[in-house]
PDB file of C-alpha atoms in Angstrom:
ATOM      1  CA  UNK A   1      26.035 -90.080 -40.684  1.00 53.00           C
ATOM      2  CA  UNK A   2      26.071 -91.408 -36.979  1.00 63.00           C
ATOM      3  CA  UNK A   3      23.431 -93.190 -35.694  1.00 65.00           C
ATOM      4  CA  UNK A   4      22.722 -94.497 -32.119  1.00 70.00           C
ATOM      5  CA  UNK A   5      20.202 -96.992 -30.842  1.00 72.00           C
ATOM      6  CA  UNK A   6      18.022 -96.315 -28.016  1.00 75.00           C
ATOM      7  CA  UNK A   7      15.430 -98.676 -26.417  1.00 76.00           C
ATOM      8  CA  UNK A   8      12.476 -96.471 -25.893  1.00 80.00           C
ATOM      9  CA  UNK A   9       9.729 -98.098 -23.982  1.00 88.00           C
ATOM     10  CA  UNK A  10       5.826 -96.842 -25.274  1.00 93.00           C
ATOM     11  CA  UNK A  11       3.083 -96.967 -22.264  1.00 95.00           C
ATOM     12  CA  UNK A  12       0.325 -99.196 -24.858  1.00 96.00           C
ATOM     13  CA  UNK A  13      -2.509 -98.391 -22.017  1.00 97.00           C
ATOM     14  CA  UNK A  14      -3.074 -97.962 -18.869  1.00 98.00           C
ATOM     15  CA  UNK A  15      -6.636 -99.283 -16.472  1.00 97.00           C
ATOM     16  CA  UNK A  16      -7.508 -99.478 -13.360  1.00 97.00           C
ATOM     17  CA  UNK A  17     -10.371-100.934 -11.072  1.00 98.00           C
ATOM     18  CA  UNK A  18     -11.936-101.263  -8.287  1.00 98.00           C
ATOM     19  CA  UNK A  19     -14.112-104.091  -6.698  1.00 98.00           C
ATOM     20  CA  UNK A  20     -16.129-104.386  -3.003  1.00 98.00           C
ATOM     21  CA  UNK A  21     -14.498-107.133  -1.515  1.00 97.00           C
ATOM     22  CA  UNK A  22     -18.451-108.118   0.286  1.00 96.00           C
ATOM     23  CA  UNK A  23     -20.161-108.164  -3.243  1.00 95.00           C
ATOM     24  CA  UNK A  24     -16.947-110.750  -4.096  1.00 96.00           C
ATOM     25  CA  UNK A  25     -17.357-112.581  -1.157  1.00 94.00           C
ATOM     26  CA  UNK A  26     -21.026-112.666  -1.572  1.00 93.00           C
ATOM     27  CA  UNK A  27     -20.100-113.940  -5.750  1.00 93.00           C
ATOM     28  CA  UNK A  28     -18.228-116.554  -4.103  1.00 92.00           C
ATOM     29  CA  UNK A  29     -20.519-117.956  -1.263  1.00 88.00           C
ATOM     30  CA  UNK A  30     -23.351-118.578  -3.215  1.00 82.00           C
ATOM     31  CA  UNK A  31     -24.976-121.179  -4.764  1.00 83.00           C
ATOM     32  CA  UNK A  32     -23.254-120.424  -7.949  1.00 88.00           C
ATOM     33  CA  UNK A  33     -19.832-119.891  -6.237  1.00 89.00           C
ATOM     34  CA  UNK A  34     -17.963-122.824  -7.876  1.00 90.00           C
ATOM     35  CA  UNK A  35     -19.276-122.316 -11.362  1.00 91.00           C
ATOM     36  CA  UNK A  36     -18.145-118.364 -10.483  1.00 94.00           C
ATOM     37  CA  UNK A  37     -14.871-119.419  -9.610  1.00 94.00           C
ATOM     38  CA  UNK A  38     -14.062-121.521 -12.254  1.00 93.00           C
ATOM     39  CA  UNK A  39     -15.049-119.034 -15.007  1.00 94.00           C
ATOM     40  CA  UNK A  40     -13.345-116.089 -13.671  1.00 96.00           C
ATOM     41  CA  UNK A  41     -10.062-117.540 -11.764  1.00 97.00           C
ATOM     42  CA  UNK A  42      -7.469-119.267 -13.147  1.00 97.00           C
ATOM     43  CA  UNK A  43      -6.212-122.068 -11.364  1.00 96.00           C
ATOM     44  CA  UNK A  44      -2.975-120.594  -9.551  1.00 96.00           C
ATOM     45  CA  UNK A  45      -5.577-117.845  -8.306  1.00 96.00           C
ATOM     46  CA  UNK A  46      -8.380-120.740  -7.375  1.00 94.00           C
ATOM     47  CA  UNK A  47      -5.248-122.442  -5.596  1.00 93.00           C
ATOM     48  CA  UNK A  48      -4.006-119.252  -3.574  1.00 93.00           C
ATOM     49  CA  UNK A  49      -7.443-118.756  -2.594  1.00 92.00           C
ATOM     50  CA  UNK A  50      -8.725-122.094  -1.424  1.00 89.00           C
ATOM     51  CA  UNK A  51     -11.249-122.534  -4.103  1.00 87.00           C
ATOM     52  CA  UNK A  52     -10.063-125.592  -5.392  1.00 80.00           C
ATOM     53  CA  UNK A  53     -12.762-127.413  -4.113  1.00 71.00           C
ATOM     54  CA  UNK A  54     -16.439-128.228  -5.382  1.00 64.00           C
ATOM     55  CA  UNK A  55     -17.668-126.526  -2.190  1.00 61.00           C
ATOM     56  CA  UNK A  56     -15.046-123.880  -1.115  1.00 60.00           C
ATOM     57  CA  UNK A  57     -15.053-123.076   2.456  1.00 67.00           C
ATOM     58  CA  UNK A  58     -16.156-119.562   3.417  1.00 75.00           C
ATOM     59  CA  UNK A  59     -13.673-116.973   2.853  1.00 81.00           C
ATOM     60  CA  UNK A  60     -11.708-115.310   5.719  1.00 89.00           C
ATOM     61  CA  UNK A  61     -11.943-111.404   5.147  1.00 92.00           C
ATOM     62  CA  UNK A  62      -8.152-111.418   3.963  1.00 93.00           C
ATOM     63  CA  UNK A  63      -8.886-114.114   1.232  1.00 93.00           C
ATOM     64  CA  UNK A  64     -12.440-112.327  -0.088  1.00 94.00           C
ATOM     65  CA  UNK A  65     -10.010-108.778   0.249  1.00 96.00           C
ATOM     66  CA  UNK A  66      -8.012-110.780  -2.377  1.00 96.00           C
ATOM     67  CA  UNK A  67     -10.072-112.520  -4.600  1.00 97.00           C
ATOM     68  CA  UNK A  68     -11.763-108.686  -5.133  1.00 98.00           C
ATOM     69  CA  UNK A  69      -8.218-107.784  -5.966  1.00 98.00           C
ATOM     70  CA  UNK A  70      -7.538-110.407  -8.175  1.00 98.00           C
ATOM     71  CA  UNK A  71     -11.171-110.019  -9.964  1.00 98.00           C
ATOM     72  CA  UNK A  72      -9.988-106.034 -10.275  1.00 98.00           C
ATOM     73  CA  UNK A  73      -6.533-106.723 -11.868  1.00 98.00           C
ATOM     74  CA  UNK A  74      -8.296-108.754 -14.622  1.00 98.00           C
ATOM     75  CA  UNK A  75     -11.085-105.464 -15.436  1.00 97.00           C
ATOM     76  CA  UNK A  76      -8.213-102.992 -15.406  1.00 98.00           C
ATOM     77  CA  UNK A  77      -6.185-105.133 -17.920  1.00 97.00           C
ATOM     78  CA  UNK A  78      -8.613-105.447 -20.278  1.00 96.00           C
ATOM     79  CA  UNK A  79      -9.026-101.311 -19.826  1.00 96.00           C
ATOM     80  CA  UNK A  80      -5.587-101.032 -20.483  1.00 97.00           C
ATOM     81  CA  UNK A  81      -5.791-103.518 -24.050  1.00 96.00           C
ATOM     82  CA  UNK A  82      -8.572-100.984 -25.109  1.00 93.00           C
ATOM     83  CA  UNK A  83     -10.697-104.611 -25.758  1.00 88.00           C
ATOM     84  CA  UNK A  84     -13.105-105.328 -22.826  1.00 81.00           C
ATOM     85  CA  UNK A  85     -14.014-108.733 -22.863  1.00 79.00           C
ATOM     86  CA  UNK A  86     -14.532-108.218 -26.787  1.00 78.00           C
ATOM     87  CA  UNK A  87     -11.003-109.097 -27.119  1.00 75.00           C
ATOM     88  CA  UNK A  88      -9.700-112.665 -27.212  1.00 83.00           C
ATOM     89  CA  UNK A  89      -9.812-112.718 -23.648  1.00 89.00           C
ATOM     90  CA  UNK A  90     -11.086-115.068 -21.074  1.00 94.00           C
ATOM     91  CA  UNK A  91     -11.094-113.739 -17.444  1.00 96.00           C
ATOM     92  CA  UNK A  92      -9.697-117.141 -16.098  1.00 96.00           C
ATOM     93  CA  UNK A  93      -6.595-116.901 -19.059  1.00 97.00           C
ATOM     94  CA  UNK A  94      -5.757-113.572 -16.985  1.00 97.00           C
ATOM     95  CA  UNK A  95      -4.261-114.250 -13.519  1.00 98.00           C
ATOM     96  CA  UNK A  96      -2.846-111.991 -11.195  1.00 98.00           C
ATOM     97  CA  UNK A  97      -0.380-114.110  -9.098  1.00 97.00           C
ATOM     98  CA  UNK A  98       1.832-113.117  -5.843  1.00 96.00           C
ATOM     99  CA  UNK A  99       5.536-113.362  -6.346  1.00 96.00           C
ATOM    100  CA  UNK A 100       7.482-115.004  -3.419  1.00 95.00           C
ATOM    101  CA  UNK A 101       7.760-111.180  -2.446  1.00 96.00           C
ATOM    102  CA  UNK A 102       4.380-111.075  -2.379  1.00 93.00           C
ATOM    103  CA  UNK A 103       4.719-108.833  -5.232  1.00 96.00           C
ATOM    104  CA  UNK A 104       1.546-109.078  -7.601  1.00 98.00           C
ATOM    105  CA  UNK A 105       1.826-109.986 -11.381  1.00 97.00           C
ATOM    106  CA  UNK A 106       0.201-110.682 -14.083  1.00 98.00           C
ATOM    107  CA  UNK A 107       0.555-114.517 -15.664  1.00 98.00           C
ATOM    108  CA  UNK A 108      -1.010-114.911 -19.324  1.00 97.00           C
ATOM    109  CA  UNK A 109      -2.667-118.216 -20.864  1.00 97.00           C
ATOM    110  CA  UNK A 110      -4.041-119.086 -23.892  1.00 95.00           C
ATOM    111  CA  UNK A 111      -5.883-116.262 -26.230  1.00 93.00           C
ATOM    112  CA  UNK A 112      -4.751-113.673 -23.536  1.00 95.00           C
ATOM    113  CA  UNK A 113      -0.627-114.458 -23.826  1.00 96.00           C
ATOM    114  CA  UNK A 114      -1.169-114.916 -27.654  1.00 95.00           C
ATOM    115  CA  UNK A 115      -2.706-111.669 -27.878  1.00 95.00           C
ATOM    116  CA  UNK A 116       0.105-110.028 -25.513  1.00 96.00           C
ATOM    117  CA  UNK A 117       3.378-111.804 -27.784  1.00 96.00           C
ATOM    118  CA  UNK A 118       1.354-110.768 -30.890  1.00 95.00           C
ATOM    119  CA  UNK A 119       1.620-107.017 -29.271  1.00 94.00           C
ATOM    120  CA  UNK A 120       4.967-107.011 -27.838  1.00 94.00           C
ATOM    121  CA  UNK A 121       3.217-106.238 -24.639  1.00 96.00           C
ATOM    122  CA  UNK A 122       4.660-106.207 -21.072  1.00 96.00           C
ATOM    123  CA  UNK A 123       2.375-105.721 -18.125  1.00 98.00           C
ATOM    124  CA  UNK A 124       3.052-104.150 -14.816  1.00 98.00           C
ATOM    125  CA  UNK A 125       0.524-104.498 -12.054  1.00 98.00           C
ATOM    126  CA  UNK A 126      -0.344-102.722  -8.146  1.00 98.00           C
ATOM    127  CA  UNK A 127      -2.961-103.923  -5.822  1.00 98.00           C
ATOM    128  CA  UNK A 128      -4.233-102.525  -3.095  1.00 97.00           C
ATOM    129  CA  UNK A 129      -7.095-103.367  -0.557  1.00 96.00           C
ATOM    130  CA  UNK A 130      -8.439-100.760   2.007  1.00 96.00           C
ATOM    131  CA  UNK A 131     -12.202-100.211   3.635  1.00 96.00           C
ATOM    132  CA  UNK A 132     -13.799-102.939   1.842  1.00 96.00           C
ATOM    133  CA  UNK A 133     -12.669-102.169  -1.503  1.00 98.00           C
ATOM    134  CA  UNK A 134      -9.781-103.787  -3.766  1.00 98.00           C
ATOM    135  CA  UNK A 135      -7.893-101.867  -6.657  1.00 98.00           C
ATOM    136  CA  UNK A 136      -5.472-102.698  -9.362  1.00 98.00           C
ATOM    137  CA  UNK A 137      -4.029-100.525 -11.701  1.00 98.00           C
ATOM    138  CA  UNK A 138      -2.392-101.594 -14.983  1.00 98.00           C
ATOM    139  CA  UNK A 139       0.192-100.315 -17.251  1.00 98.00           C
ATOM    140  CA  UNK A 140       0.648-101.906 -20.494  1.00 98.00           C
ATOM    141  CA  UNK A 141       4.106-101.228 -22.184  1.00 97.00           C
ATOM    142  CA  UNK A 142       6.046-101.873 -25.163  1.00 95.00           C
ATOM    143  CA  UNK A 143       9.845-101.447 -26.149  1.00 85.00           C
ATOM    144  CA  UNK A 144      10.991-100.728 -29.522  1.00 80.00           C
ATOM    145  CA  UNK A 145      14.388 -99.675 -30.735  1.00 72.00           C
ATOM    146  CA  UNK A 146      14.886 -96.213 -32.294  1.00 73.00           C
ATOM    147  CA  UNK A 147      17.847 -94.655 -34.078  1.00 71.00           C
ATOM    148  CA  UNK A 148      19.013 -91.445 -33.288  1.00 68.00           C
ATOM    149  CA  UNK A 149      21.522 -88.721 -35.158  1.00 69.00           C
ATOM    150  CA  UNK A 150      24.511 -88.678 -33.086  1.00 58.00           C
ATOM    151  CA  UNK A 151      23.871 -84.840 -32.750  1.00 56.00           C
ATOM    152  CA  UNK A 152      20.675 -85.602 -30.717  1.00 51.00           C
ATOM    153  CA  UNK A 153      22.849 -87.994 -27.891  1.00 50.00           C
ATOM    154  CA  UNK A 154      25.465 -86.297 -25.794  1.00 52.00           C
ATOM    155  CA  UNK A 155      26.531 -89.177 -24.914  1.00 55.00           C
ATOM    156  CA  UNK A 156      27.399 -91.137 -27.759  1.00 52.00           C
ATOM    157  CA  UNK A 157      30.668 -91.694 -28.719  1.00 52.00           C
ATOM    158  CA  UNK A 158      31.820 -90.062 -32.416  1.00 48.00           C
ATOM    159  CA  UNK A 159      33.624 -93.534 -33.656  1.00 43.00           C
ATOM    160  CA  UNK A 160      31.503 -96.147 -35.026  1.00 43.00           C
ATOM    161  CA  UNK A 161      31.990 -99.105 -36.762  1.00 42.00           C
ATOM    162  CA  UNK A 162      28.726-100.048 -39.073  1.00 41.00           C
ATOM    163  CA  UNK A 163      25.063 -99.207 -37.730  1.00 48.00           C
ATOM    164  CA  UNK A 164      26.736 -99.542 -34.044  1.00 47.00           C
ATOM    165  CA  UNK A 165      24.219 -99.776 -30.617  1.00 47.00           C
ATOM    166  CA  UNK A 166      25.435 -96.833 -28.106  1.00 44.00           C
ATOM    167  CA  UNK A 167      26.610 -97.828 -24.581  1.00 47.00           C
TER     168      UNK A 167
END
């Protein structure tokens, strides 16, 4: 019998969030601001945002709109794992960088990439920040391989050599 190969991609989970960007602001200003920052950010995040400092200068309405963002991608990623914070996740091991595009994505450290190799997880990320309120939403994915009877693909070819891949 004919088989073919397919990559079929599996949606794992999907989570979204949202966060005021004046509570986050308000997080960040205080007293307890650095200890804040250091717990929750990671440090391409605390670098993007100017909080690489023990006493972080007050953030511009842009930078608080994306630090809310930021703080959102991390809750709706731990949604999407199904975990919480129960997981082995810490929030600062789960950064949500810009691409040169200015693309967002997630980068992994520690527990939080061992957890996503162990998984076979990719992650896929949106922000957006609008009236004083940041989202993200999250979609979780993995790709396996499946066989399938030549009967079910139109478009595979009859001739095969041994347990062949289909263009």
């Amino acid at each position: 019998s004919c088989f073919c190969r397919k990559r079929h991609i599996m949606i794992y989970g999907i989570g979204c969030d949202l966060c005021s960007t004046a509570r986050m602001a308000k997080s960040l200003g205080g007293a307890h601001g650095p200890a804040f920052a250091a717990r929750v950010f990671g440090p391409s995040e605390r670098e993007a945002l100017g909080l690489t400092g023990s006493i972080p200068d007050p953030l511009s309405a842009h930078k608080s709109a994306s630090a809310a963002a930021d703080f959102a991608a991390k809750e709706a990623f731990l949604k999407a794992a199904g975990t919480g914070l129960a997981g082995p996740f810490a929030l600062c091991e789960i950064e949500a960088v810009r691409l040169e595009s200015g693309a967002p994505e997630y980068r992994f450290s520690g527990g939080s990439a061992r957890w996503m190799a162990a998984h076979g997880l990719r992650a896929s990320l949106s922000l957006s920040h609008d009236g004083g309120m940041a989202l993200a939403f999250c979609i979780l994915e993995t790709e396996t391989l499946i066989s399938l009877p030549h009967t079910m693909r139109a478009s595979c070819p009859r001739v095969h050599s041994l347990p062949p891949a289909c263009p």
